C-alpha positions as a printed Julia matrix, in Angstrom:
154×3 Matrix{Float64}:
 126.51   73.86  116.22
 125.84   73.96  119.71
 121.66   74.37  119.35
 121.84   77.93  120.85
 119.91   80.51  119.18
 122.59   83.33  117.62
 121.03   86.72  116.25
 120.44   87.26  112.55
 122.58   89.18  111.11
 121.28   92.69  110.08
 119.33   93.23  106.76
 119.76   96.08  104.49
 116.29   96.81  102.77
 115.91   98.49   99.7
 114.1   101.87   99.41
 112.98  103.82  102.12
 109.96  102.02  103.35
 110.08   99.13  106.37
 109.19   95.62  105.63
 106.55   96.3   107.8
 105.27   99.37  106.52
 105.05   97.26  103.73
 103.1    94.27  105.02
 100.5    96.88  106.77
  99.83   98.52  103.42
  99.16   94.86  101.47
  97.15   94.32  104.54
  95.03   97.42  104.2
  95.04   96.64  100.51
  93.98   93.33  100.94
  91.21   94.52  103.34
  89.72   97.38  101.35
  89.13   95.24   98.31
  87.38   92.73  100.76
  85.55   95.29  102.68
  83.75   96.37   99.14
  82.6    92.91   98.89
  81.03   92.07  102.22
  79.66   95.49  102.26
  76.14   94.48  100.5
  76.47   91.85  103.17
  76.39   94.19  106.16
  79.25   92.31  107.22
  83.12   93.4   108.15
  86.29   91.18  106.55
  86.76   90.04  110.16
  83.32   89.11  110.95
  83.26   87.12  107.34
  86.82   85.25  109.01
  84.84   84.15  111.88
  81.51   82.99  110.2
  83.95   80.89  107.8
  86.04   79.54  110.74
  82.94   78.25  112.55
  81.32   77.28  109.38
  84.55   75.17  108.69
  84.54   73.99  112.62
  81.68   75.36  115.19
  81.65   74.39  118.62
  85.21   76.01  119.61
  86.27   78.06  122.74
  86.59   82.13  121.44
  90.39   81.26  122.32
  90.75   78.61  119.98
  88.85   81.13  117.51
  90.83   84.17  117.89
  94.41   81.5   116.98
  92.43   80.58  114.02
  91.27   83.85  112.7
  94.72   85.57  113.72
  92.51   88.16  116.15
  93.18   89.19  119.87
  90.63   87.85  121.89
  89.37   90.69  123.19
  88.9    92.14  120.1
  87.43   89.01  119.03
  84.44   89.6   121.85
  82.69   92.54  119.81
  82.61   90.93  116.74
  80.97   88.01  118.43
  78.14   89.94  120.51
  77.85   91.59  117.14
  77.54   88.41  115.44
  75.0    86.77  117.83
  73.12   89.81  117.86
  72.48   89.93  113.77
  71.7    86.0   114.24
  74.76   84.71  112.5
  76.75   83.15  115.58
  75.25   81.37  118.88
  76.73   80.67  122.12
  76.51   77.29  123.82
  77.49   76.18  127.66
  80.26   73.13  126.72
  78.25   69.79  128.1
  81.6    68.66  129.29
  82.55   72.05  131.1
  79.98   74.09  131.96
  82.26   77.03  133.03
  83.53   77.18  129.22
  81.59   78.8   126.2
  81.76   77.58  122.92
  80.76   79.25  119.57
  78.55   77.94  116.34
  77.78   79.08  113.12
  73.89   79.18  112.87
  71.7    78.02  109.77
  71.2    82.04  109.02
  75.08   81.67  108.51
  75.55   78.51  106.97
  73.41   80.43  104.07
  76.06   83.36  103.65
  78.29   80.02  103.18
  78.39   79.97   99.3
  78.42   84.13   98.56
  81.22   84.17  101.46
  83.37   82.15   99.59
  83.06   84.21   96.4
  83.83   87.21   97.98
  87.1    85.22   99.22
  87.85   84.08   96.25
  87.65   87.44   94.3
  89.89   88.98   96.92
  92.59   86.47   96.43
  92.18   86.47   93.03
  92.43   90.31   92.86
  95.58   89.86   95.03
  97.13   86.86   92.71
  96.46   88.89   89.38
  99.43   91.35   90.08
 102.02   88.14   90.83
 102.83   85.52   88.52
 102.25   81.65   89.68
 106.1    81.23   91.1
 105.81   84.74   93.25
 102.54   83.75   94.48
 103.97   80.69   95.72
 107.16   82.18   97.19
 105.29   85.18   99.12
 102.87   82.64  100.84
 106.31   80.64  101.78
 107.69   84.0   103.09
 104.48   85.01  104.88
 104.17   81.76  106.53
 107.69   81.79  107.95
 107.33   85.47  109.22
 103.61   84.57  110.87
 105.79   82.35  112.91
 108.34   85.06  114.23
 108.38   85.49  117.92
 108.27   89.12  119.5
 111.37   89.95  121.35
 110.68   90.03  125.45
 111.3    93.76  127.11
C-alpha cells in the first residue's frame, strides 16, 4: 500500500430509508425525549450541553465550546446571550488576551448541576433500554467513527 487514500467502495443499504435519514430521526428522537425533561427547567437540550460543558471546564473561547458541544459557532452565539441573559453563563475578557472572550458557568448554574445530570441520564437510559449491552457498545463504536468523517470539498 502506497498510503494514498482510494474511495470506498459503494454500500448497498437495506430498506428504503438513507443512513442519514436515519441518524436525523434518532437525533430528533433523542432530542424530544430530552426536550420533555429540561422543559420544567426553561432550558433547551443545547443550552443544557453548554451549561454541562462549562460546568465540566469554564473559562474556554466560544470556539473551543462550539468543538465540544458539536454546535456551529454562530449558532452557538444565541444560546450564549440567552444564557447570560437568564444568569446561567458569564463572559470574561482572557487576562492573557484581552481581545479574546472566554465563557463560565455561574453559581446559578453550578446549582442546575445535579438535576442536569438526571435529565442526561434518563435520556440515555431511555435510549439504551431498546439495545442490549453488546449493540449499545457497537453503535457508540460506529457513531464515533462516522463523527470523524470528513465532508467531501466542491
Amino acid at each position: 500500500m502506497n498510503g494514498t487514500a482510494h474511495p470506498a467502495p459503494a454500500v448497498e443499504l437495506e430498506g428504503q430509508e438513507t443512513l442519514g435519514a436515519l441518524l436525523r430521526g434518532a437525533h430528533q428522537a433523542a432530542t424530544r425525549a430530552y426536550r420533555r425533561m429540561l422543559e420544567p427547567l426553561g432550558l433547551t437540550p443545547l443550552q443544557a450541553s453548554v451549561i454541562g460543558a462549562l460546568l465540566q471546564r469554564s473559562g474556554v473561547s466560544l470556539c473551543d465550546l462550539a468543538e465540544r458541544v458539536r454546535a456551529d459557532a454562530a449558532t452557538l452565539c444565541g444560546v450564549i446571550d440567552a444564557l447570560v441573559t437568564a444568569g446561567l453563563v458569564e463572559r470574561r475578557e482572557s487576562a492573557s488576551d484581552r481581545r479574546k472572550t472566554l465563557l463560565f458557568a455561574t453559581g446559578r448554574a453550578a446549582e442546575l448541576a445535579e438535576t442536569l445530570q438526571r435529565a442526561t441520564q434518563a435520556r440515555e437510559q431511555a435510549l439504551l433500554s431498546r439495545l442490549s449491552a453488546e449493540e449499545a457498545h457497537l453503535l457508540q463504536r460506529l457513531l464515533r467513527r462516522l463523527c470523524t468523517v470528513e465532508q467531501p470539498v466542491r
